[in-house]
Coordinates of C-alpha atoms in Angstrom, one line a residue:
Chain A
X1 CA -3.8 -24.6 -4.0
X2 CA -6.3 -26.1 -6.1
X3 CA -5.6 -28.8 -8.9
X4 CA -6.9 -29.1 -12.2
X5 CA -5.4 -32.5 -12.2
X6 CA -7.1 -34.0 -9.2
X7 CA -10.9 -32.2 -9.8
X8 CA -10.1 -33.6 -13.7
X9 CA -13.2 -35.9 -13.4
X10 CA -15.6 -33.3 -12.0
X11 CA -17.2 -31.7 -15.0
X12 CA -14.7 -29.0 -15.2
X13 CA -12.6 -31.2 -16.8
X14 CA -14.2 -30.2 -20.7
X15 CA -12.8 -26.4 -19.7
X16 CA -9.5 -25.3 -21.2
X17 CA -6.9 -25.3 -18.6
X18 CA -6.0 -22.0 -18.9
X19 CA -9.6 -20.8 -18.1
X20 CA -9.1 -22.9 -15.0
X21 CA -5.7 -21.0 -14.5
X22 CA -7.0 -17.4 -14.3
X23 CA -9.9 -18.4 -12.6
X24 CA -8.0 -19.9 -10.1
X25 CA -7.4 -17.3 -6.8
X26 CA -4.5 -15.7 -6.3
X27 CA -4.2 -15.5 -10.1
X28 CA -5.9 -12.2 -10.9
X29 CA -2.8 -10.4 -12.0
X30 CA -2.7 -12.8 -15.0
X31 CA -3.8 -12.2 -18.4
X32 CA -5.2 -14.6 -20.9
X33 CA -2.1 -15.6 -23.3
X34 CA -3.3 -16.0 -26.6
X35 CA -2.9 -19.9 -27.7
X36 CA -1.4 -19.4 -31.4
X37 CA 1.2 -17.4 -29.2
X38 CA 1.9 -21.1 -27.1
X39 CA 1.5 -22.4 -30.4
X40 CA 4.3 -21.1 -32.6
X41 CA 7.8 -22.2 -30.6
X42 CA 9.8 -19.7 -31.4
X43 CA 8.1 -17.8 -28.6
X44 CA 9.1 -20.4 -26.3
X45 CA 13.0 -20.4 -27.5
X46 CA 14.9 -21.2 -24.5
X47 CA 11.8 -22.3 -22.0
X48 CA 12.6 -25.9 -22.1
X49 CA 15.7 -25.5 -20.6
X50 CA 14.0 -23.3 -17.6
X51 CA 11.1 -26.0 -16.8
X52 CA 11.0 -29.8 -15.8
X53 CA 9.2 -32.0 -17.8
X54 CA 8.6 -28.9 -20.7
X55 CA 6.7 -31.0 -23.1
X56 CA 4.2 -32.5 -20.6
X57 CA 3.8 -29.4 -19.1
X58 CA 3.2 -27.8 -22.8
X59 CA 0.8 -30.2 -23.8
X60 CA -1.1 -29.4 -20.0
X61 CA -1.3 -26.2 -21.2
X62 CA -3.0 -26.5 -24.4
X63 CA -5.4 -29.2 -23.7
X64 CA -3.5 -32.2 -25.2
X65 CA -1.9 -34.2 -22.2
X66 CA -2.4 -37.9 -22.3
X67 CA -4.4 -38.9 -19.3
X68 CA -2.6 -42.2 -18.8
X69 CA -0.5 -40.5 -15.9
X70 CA -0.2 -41.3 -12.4
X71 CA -1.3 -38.9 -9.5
X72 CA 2.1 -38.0 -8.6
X73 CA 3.1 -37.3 -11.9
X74 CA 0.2 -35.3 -12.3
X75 CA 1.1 -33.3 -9.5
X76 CA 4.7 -32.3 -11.0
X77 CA 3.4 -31.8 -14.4
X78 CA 0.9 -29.3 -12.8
X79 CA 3.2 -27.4 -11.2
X80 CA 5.5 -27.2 -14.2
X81 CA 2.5 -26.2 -16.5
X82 CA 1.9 -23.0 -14.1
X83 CA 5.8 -22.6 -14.0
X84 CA 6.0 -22.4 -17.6
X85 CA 2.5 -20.3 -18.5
X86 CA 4.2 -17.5 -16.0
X87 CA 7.3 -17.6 -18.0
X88 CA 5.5 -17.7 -21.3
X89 CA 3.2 -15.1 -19.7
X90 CA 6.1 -12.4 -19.4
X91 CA 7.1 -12.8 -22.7
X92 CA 3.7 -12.6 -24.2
X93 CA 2.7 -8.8 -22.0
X94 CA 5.4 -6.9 -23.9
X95 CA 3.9 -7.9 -27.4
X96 CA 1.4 -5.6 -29.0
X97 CA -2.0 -7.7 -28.4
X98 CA -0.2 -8.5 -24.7
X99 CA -0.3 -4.9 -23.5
X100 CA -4.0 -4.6 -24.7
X101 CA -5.1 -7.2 -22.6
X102 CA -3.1 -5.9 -20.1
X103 CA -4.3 -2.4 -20.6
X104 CA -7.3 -3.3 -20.2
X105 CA -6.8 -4.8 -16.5
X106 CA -4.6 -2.0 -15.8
X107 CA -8.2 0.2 -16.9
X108 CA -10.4 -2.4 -14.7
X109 CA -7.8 -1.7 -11.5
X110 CA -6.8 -5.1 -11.6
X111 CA -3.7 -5.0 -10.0
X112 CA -5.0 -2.6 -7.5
X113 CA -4.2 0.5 -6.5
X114 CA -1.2 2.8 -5.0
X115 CA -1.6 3.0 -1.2
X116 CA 0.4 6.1 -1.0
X117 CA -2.4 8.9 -0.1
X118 CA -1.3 11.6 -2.3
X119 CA -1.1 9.6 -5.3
X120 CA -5.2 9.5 -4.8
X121 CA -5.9 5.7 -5.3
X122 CA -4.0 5.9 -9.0
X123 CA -4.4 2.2 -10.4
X124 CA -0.6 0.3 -10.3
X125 CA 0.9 -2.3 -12.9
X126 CA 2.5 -5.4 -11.5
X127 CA 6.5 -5.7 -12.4
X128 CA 9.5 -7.4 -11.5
X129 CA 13.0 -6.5 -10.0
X130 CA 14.5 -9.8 -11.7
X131 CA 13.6 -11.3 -14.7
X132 CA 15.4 -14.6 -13.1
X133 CA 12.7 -17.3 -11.7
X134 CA 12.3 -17.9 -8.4
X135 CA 14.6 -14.9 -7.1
X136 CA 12.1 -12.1 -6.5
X137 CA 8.5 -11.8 -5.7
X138 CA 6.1 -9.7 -8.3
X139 CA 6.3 -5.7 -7.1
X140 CA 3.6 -3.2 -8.1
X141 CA 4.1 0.3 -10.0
X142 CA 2.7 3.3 -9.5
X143 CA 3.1 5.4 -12.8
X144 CA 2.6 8.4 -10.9
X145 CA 4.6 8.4 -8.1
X146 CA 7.2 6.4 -9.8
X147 CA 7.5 3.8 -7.3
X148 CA 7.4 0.1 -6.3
X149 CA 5.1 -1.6 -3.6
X150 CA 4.3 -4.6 -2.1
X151 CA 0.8 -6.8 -3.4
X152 CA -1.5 -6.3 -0.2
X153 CA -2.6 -9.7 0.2
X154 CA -0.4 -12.5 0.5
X155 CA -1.6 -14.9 -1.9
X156 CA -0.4 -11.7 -4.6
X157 CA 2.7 -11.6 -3.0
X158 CA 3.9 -14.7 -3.2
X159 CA 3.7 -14.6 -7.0
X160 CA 6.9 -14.6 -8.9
X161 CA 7.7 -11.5 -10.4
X162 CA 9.5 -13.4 -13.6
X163 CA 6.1 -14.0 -14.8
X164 CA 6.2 -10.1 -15.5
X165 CA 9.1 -9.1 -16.1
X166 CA 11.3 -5.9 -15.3
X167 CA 10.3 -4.4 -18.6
X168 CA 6.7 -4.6 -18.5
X169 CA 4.8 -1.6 -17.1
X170 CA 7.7 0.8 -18.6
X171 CA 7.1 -0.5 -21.9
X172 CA 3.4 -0.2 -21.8
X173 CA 4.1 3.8 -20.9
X174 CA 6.4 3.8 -23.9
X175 CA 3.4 2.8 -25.9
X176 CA 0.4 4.4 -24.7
X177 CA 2.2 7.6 -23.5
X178 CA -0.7 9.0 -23.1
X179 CA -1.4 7.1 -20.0
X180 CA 1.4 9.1 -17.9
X181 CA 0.0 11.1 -15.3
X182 CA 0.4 14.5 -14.5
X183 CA 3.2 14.5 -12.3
X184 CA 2.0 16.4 -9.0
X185 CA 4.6 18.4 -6.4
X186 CA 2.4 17.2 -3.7
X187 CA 4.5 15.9 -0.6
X188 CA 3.6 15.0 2.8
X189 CA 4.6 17.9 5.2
X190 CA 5.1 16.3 8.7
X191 CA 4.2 18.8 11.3
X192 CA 4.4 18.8 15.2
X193 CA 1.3 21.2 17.0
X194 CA 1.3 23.0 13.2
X195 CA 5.0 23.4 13.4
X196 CA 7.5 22.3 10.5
X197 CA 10.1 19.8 11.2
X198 CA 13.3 21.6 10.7
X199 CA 15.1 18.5 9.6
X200 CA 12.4 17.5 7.1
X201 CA 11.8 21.0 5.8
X202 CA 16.3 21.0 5.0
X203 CA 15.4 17.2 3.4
X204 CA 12.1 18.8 1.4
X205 CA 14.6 21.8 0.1
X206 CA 17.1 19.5 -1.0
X207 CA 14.4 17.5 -2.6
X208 CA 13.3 20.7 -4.3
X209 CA 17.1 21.6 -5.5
X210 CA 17.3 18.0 -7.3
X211 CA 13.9 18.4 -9.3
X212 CA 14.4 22.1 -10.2
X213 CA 17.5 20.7 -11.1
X214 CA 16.4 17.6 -13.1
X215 CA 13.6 19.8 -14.8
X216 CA 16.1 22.4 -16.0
X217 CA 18.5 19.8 -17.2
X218 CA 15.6 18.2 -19.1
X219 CA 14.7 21.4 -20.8
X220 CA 17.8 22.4 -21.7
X221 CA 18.0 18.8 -23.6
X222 CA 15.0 18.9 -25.0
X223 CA 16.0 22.5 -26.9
X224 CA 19.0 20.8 -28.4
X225 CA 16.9 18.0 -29.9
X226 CA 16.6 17.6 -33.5
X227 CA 12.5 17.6 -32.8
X228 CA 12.5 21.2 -32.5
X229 CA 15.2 22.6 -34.6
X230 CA 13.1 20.7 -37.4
X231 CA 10.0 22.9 -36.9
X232 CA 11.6 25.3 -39.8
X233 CA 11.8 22.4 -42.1
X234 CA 10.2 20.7 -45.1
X235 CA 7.2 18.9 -43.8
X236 CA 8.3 15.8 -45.1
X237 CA 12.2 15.7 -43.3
X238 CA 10.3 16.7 -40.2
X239 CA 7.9 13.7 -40.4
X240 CA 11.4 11.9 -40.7
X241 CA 12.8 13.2 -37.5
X242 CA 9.8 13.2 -35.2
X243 CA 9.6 9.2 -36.3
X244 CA 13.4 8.7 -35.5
X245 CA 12.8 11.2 -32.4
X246 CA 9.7 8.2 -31.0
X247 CA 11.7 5.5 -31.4
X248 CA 14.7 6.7 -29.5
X249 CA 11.5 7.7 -26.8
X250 CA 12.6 11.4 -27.4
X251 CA 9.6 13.7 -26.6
X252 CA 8.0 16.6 -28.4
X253 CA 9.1 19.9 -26.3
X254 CA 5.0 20.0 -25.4
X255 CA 4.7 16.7 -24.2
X256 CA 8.1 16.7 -21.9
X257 CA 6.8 20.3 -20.3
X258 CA 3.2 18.6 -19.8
X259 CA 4.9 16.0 -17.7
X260 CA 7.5 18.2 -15.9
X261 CA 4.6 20.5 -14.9
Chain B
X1 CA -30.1 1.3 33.5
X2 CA -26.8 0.4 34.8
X3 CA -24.0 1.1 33.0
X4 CA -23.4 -2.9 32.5
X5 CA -26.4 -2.9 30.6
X6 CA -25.5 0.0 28.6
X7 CA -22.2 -2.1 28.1
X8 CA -24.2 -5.3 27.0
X9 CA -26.5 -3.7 24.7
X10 CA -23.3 -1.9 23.0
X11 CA -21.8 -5.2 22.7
X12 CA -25.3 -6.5 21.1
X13 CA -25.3 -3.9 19.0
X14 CA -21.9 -3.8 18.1
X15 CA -20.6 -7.9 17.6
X16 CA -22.7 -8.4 14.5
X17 CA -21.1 -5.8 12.6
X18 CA -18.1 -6.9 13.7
X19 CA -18.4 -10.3 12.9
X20 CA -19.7 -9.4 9.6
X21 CA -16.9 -6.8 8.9
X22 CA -14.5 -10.2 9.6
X23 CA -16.2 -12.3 7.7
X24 CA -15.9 -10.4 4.5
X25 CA -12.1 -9.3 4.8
X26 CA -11.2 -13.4 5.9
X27 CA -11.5 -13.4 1.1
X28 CA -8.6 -10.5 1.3
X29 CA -6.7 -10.6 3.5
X30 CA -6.8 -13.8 6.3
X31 CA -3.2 -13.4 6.7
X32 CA -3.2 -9.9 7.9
X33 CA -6.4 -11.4 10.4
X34 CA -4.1 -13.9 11.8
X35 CA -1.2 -11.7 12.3
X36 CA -4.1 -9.4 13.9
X37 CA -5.6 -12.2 16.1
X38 CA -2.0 -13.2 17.3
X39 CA -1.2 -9.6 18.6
X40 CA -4.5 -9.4 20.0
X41 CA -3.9 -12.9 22.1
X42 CA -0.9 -11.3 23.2
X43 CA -1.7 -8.1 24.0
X44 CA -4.8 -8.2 25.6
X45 CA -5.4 -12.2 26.1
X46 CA -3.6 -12.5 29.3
X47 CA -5.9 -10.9 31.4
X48 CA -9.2 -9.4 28.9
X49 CA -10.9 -11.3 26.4
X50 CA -14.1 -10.2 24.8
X51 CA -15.5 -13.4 25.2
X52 CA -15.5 -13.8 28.8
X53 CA -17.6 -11.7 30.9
X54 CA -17.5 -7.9 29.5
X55 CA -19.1 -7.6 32.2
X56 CA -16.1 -7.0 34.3
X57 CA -14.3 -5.2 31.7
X58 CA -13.9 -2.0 32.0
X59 CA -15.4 0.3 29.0
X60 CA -11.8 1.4 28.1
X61 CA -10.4 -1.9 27.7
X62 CA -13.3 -3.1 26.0
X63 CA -13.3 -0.5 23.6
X64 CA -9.6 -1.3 22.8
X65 CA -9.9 -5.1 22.2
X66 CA -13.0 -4.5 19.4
X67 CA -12.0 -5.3 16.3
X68 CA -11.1 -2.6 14.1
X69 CA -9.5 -0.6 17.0
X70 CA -5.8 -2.1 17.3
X71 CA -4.6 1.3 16.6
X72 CA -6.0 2.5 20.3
X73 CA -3.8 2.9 23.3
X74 CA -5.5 2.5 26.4
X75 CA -6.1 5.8 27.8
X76 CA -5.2 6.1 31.4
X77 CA -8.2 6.5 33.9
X78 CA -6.6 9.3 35.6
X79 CA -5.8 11.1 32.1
X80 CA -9.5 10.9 31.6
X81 CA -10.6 12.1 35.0
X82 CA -8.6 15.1 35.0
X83 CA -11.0 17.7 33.3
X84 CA -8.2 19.6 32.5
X85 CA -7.3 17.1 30.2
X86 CA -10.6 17.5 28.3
X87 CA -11.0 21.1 27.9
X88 CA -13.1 22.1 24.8
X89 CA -14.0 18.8 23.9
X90 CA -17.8 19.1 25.6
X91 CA -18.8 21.7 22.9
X92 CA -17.3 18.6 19.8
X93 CA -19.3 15.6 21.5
X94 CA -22.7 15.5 21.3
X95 CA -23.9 14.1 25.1
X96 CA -20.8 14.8 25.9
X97 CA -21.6 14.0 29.9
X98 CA -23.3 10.9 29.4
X99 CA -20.7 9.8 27.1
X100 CA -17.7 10.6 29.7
X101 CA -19.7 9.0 32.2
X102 CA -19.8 5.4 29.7
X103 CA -16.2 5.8 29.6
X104 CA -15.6 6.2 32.6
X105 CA -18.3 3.2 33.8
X106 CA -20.2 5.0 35.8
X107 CA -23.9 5.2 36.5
X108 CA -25.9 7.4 34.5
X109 CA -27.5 10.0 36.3
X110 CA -31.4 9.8 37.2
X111 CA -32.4 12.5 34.9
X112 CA -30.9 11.7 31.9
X113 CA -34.0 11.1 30.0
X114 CA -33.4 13.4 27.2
X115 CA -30.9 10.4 25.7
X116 CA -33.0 9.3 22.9
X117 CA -30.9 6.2 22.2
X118 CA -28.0 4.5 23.2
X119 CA -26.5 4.0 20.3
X120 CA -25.9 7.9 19.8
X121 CA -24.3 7.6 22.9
X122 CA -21.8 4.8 22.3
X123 CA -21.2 7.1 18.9
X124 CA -20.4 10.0 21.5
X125 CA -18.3 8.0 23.1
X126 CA -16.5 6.5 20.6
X127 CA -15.8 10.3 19.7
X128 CA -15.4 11.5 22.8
X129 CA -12.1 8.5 23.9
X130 CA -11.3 9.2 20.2
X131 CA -10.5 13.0 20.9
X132 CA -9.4 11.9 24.5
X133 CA -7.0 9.7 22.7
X134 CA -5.4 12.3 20.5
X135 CA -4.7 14.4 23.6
X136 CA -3.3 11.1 25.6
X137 CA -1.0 9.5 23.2
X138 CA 1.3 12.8 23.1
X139 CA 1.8 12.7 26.7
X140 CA 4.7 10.7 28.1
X141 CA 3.1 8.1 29.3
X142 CA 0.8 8.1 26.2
X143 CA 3.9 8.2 23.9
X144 CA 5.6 5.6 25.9
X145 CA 2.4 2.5 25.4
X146 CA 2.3 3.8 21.7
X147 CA 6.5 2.9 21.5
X148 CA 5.5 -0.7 22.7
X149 CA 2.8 -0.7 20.5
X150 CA 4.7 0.4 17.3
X151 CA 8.2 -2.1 18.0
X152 CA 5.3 -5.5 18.3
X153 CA 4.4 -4.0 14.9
X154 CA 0.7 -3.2 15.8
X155 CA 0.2 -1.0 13.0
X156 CA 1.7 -2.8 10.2
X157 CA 4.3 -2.2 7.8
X158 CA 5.3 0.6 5.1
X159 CA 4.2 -1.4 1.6
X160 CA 6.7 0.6 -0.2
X161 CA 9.2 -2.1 -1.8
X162 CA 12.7 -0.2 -0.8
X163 CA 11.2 0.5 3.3
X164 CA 11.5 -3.3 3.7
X165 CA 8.6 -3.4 5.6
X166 CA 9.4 -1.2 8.2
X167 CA 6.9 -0.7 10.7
X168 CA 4.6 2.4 10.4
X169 CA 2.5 4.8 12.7
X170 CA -1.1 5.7 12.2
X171 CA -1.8 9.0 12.1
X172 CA -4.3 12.1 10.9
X173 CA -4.0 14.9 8.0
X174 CA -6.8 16.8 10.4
X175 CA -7.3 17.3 14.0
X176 CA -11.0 17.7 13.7
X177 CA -12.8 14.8 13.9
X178 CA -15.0 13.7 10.5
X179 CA -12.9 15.1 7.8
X180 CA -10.8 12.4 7.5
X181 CA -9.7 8.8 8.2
X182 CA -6.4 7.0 9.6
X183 CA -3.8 7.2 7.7
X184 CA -0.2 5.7 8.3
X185 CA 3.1 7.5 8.1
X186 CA 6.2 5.8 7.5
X187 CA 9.0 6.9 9.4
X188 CA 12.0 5.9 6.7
X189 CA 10.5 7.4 3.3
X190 CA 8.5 10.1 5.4
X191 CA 5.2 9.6 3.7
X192 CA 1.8 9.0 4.5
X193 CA -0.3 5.5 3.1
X194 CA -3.7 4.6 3.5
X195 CA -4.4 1.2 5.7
X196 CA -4.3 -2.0 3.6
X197 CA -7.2 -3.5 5.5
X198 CA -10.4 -1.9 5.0
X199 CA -11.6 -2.2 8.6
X200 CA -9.6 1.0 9.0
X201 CA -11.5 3.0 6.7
X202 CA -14.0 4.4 8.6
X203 CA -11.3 5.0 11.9
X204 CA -11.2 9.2 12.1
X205 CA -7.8 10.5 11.9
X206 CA -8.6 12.5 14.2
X207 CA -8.6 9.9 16.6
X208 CA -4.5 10.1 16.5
X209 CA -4.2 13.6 15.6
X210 CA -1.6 14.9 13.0
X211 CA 1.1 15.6 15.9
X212 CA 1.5 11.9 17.3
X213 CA 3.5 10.6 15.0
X214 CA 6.6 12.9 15.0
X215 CA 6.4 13.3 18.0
X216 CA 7.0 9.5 19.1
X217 CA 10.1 9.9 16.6
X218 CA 11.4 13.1 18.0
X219 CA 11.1 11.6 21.8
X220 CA 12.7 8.2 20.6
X221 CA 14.7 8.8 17.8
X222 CA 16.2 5.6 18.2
X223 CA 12.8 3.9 16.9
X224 CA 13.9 5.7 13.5
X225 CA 15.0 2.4 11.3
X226 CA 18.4 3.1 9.3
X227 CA 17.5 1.6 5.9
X228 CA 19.8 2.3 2.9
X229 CA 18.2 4.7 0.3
X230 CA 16.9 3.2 -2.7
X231 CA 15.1 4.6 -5.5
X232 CA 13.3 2.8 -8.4
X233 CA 14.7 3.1 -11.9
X234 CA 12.9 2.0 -14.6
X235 CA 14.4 0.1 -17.0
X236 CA 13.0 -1.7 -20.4
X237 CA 15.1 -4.8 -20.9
X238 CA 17.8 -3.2 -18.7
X239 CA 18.5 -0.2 -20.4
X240 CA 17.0 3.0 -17.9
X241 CA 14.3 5.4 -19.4
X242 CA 15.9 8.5 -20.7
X243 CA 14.7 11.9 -19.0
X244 CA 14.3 13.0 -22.2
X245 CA 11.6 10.5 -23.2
X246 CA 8.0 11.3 -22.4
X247 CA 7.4 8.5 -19.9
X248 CA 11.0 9.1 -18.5
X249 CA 11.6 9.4 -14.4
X250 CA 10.2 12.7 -13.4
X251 CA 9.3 11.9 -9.7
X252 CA 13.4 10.4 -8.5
X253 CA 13.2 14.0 -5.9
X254 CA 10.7 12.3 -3.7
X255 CA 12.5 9.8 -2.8
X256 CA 15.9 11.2 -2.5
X257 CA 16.4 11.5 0.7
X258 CA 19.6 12.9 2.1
X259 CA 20.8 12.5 6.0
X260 CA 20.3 16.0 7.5
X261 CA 23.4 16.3 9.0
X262 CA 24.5 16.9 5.0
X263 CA 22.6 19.5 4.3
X264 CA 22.8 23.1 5.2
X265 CA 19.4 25.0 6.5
X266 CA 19.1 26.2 2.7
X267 CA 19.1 22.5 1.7
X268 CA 22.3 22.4 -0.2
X269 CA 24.9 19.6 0.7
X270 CA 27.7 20.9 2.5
X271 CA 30.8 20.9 1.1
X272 CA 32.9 18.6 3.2
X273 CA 30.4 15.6 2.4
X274 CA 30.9 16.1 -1.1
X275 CA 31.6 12.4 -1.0
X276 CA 28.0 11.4 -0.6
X277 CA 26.5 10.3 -4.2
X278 CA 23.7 12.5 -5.1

C-alpha cells in the first residue's frame, strides 16, 4: 500500500492526511470523519488502550506529528494512524452527522450493490459480524433481501469490519425508515426441462408456512400495541405514545403492513 | 478463403477487444484475473495456448480458451456432427450452415457469396456452439466435463457471507438466446447471483440453459456441499431488531432452509423431527 509517510516530501505533503486516507484505493467504503469529532477525547474513550503508539498516531491523524522521526518509526506510526481512524471511524457512522455522510454514499452506491439477481442491483451498506479488531473482515448488507455478502474485490475484503461495526447499517434503517424497501416474495424457482424440483418446491412451502406465519404473528402484535388503541384518544396523549412507540422502534399498523406486503 | 483464415481474421478481430476488456477489469478485480489465468494455465496450457499457433487449434478449443468464455465446456465433435443433436437450431442462427461449418473447421463452400461479412458469421457461430452448448452440457458426457469444471472452482464462488464461498454453477433464467445473461446459481442457499466480473455480462444465459444446473446436482448429488444453515440477524449494539419495529427482519423465510427429508409434501415438518429448531 501506499504511504503518506514516505511520499511526505512530494508536494502532497501540505494535504491533510485524511484526504490522503480516503483517497487512497481500497478505501472507498470510508467516510470523512469530521475533525472536531477526533478533537474532543471523549469520543476516543478507550482507543488508546486498542492502538500502539495512540498519541503518535493521533497527532498523524490530525496533521500535527513531529517530523523528527525515523523511517521505521514512520512506518509503525502509519499503520497505527489507519488502525485507529477505522476504530474512530465506527464510532463516528452511528452519530447523527455520521449516517448523513454515510447516507449519502449509501445514495451514490458506494459500497456497491447486492449480487443476488432478484434483489435488482439494490445498493448494500458495509457492516460487521464483530465489533472486535482484527477478528472479522467488513460484510456488506442488503436491506432488501436482509442478507450479508462478501466485498467483490479483494482489496474491499480485506478490510476490517471493526471499522463499521455490527450496529451500523441497522441503525441507519432505524433512522431513515423510510429507506426500507418493499419487501418482495420473489424467489428463485429451480426448474429441470420446465419441471419443479419436488424437493425445492416441499423447502419453498415450508419457506411459505414460516413467513405467513411470521406475518400473522406480527400483525397480531401490532393490534395489541398501545399505537393503535390510542387512535380514540386526546390528541395530545396520542402524540405521547406514538413518541414512546419510535423509540422502542414500534411501528404504526400502516407502516408494519407496508413492509410485510 | 480457408477456414484458417477465417480463424485468423476472428482472432484479429477479436484480441483487441479482449485485451482491452482485460485491461480495464486488471483496476477491479486483478485477483479474480489471476485466479482466472491460473485455471486457464491449467486447464487448457498443457496442450492449447492462444498464443501459439491458432492455427492448429481447432475452432472449438479456441473458442473455449478466449477470454470471457471460462464458463464453456468443450463440446464434443461428434455431439456436434450428429444433426440430430441440432434439430431446430438452423431456423435461431442466422447462416446457420456457414456457421456449423466454422465450428466444425471445415472449408466453406464455393458459393457462399451471399456472407456479407465475417464477423456476422463468427456472431452466428458464437450463437450457434452457444445453443449447441445448452444441448451438450445435459448429456452425460456433457454433465460429466461440467463436474470437473465446477470442483476446480471454474465458476467462482456463492458471495453470500453464510455459503462460505461454496462454488457455484452458471446458468440461464431463459432458454432463448438474447433475453438474458449468465447468471449463477448456488447450490447451498438455492439462489441465483449475477457474475462479479463484468466480462460475463454480455455471456447469453441461454448459452447454459435453465436446466443445467439441477441437473448436474440431481446426477451428482454428492457435489451438493453440507454447510450449516445460518441466517443473518440484525442486531444494533447486540440487541436483535424487533419484528414489530418498522425496519425489523421481514425476509428470515428465504433463508430458512430445512433438509427435505423433514418436511412432508405439504411442507410442514414431520412430527418425529420435532427436534430440529425452526
Amino acid at each position: 500500500m501506499n504511504n503518506y509517510c514516505a511520499n511526505g516530501s512530494d508536494s502532497d505533503y501540505t494535504k491533510y492526511w485524511i484526504d490522503w486516507f480516503l483517497g487512497t484505493k481500497g478505501n472507498e467504503y470510508f467516510c470523512e470523519v469530521d475533525e472536531e469529532y477526533i478533537l474532543d477525547r471523549f469520543n476516543l474513550t478507550g482507543l488508546n488502550t486498542e492502538v500502539q503508539y495512540y498519541s503518535q498516531a493521533l497527532d498523524l491523524i490530525t496533521d500535527n506529528l513531529d517530523e523528527n522521526l525515523d523511517e521505521e518509526m514512520r512506518d509503525i506510526v502509519e499503520k497505527s494512524a489507519r488502525h485507529l481512524y477505522g476504530l474512530i471511524h465506527a464510532r463516528f457512522i452511528i452519530t447523527t452527522h455520521g449516517l448523513t455522510k454515510m447516507l449519502e454514499k449509501f445514495k451514490k452506491c458506494d459500497f456497491g450493490r447486492c449480487p443476488r439477481v432478484l434483489c435488482h442491483n439494490h445498493p448494500l451498506l458495509p457492516v460487521a459480524l464483530s465489533d472486535v479488531p482484527y477478528s472479522k473482515s467488513v460484510k456488506l448488507f442488503c436491506c432488501r433481501c436482509e442478507d450479508i455478502y462478501n466485498p467483490k474485490s479483494s482489496r474491499h475484503a480485506s478490510i476490517d469490519g471493526a471499522y463499521f461495526g455490527c450496529s451500523f447499517p441497522h441503525m441507519l434503517f432505524q433512522v431513515y425508515p423510510q429507506l426500507v424497501p418493499p419487501k418482495s416474495t420473489d424467489r428463485y424457482v429451480p426448474r429441470i426441462f420446465g419441471f419443479k424440483l419436488h424437493d425445492v418446491a416441499k423447502q419453498h412451502r415450508y419457506q411459505d408456512m414460516i413467513r405467513e406465519e411470521s406475518h400473522a404473528r406480527i400483525m397480531a402484535g401490532i393490534e395489541g400495541l398501545p399505537t393503535t388503541a390510542a387512535q380514540g384518544s386526546s390528541s395530545g396523549q396520542q402524540n405521547h405514545k406514538n413518541r414512546a412507540a419510535d423509540g422502542t422502534g414500534v411501528a404504526t399498523e400502516s407502516g408494519a403492513m407496508a413492509d410485510v406486503n | 478463403m480457408s477456414a484458417f483464415d477465417h480463424q485468423q481474421q476472428q482472432q484479429q478481430l477479436m484480441r483487441p477487444d479482449n485485451v482491452e476488456e482485460e485491461e480495464e477489469e486488471e483496476d477491479e478485480e486483478d485477483d479474480e484475473e489471476q485466479i482466472q489465468g491460473e485455471y486457464n494455465e491449467e486447464y487448457y496450457g498443457s496442450d492449447v495456448s492462444n498464443e501459439s499457433g491458432p492455427e492448429t487449434m481447432p475452432w472449438i478449443a479456441w473458442f473455449c480458451s478466449l477470454g470471457g468464455h471460462q464458463y464453456f465446456a468443450e463440446v464434443a465433435d461428434e455431439f456436434v456432427e450428429d444433426d440430430f443433436n441440432l434439430t431446430g437450431l438452423n431456423s435461431i442462427v442466422p447462416f446457420y450452415k456457414e456457421a456449423l461449418d466454422m465450428i466444425l473447421d471445415l472449408e466453406p463452400e464455393e458459393d457462399s457469396t451471399k456472407v456479407p461479412d465475417v464477423s456476422i458469421v463468427e456472431a452466428s457461430a458464437e450463437q450457434l456452439y452457444g445453443l449447441i452448448h445448452q444441448r451438450f452440457i445435459v448429456t452425460r458426457q456433457g454433465l460429466q466435463q461440467m463436474a470437473d469444471k465446477y470442483q476446480a472452482g471454474h465458476f467462482g464462488s456463492c458471495p453470500r457471507t453464510f455459503c462460505q464461498s461454496t462454488n457455484v454453477v452458471p446458468c440461464g433464467r431463459y432458454d432463448l438466446p438474447g433475453v438474458e445473461t449468465v447468471k449463477l446459481y448456488c447450490p447451498n442457499c438455492q439462489d441465483i447471483y449475477s457474475p462479479p466480473s463484468s466480462r460475463y455480462h454480455n455471456l447469453d444465459g441461454a448459452y447454459f440453459g435453465t436446466t443445467f444446473a439441477h441437473m448436474l446436482f440431481h446426477i451428482y448429488p454428492e457435489l451438493v456441499p453440507i454447510i450449516p444453515n445460518k441466517i443473518y440477524a440484525p442486531a444494533i449494539y447486540g440487541f436483535k431488531i424487533s419484528e414489530y419495529s418498522r425496519c425489523g427482519p421481514r425476509m428470515q423465510w428465504l433463508r430458512n432452509k430445512q433438509d427435505p427429508k423433514t418436511l412432508d409434501a405439504s411442507g410442514k415438518l414431520i412430527k418425529d423431527s420435532d427436534d430440529e429448531d425452526k
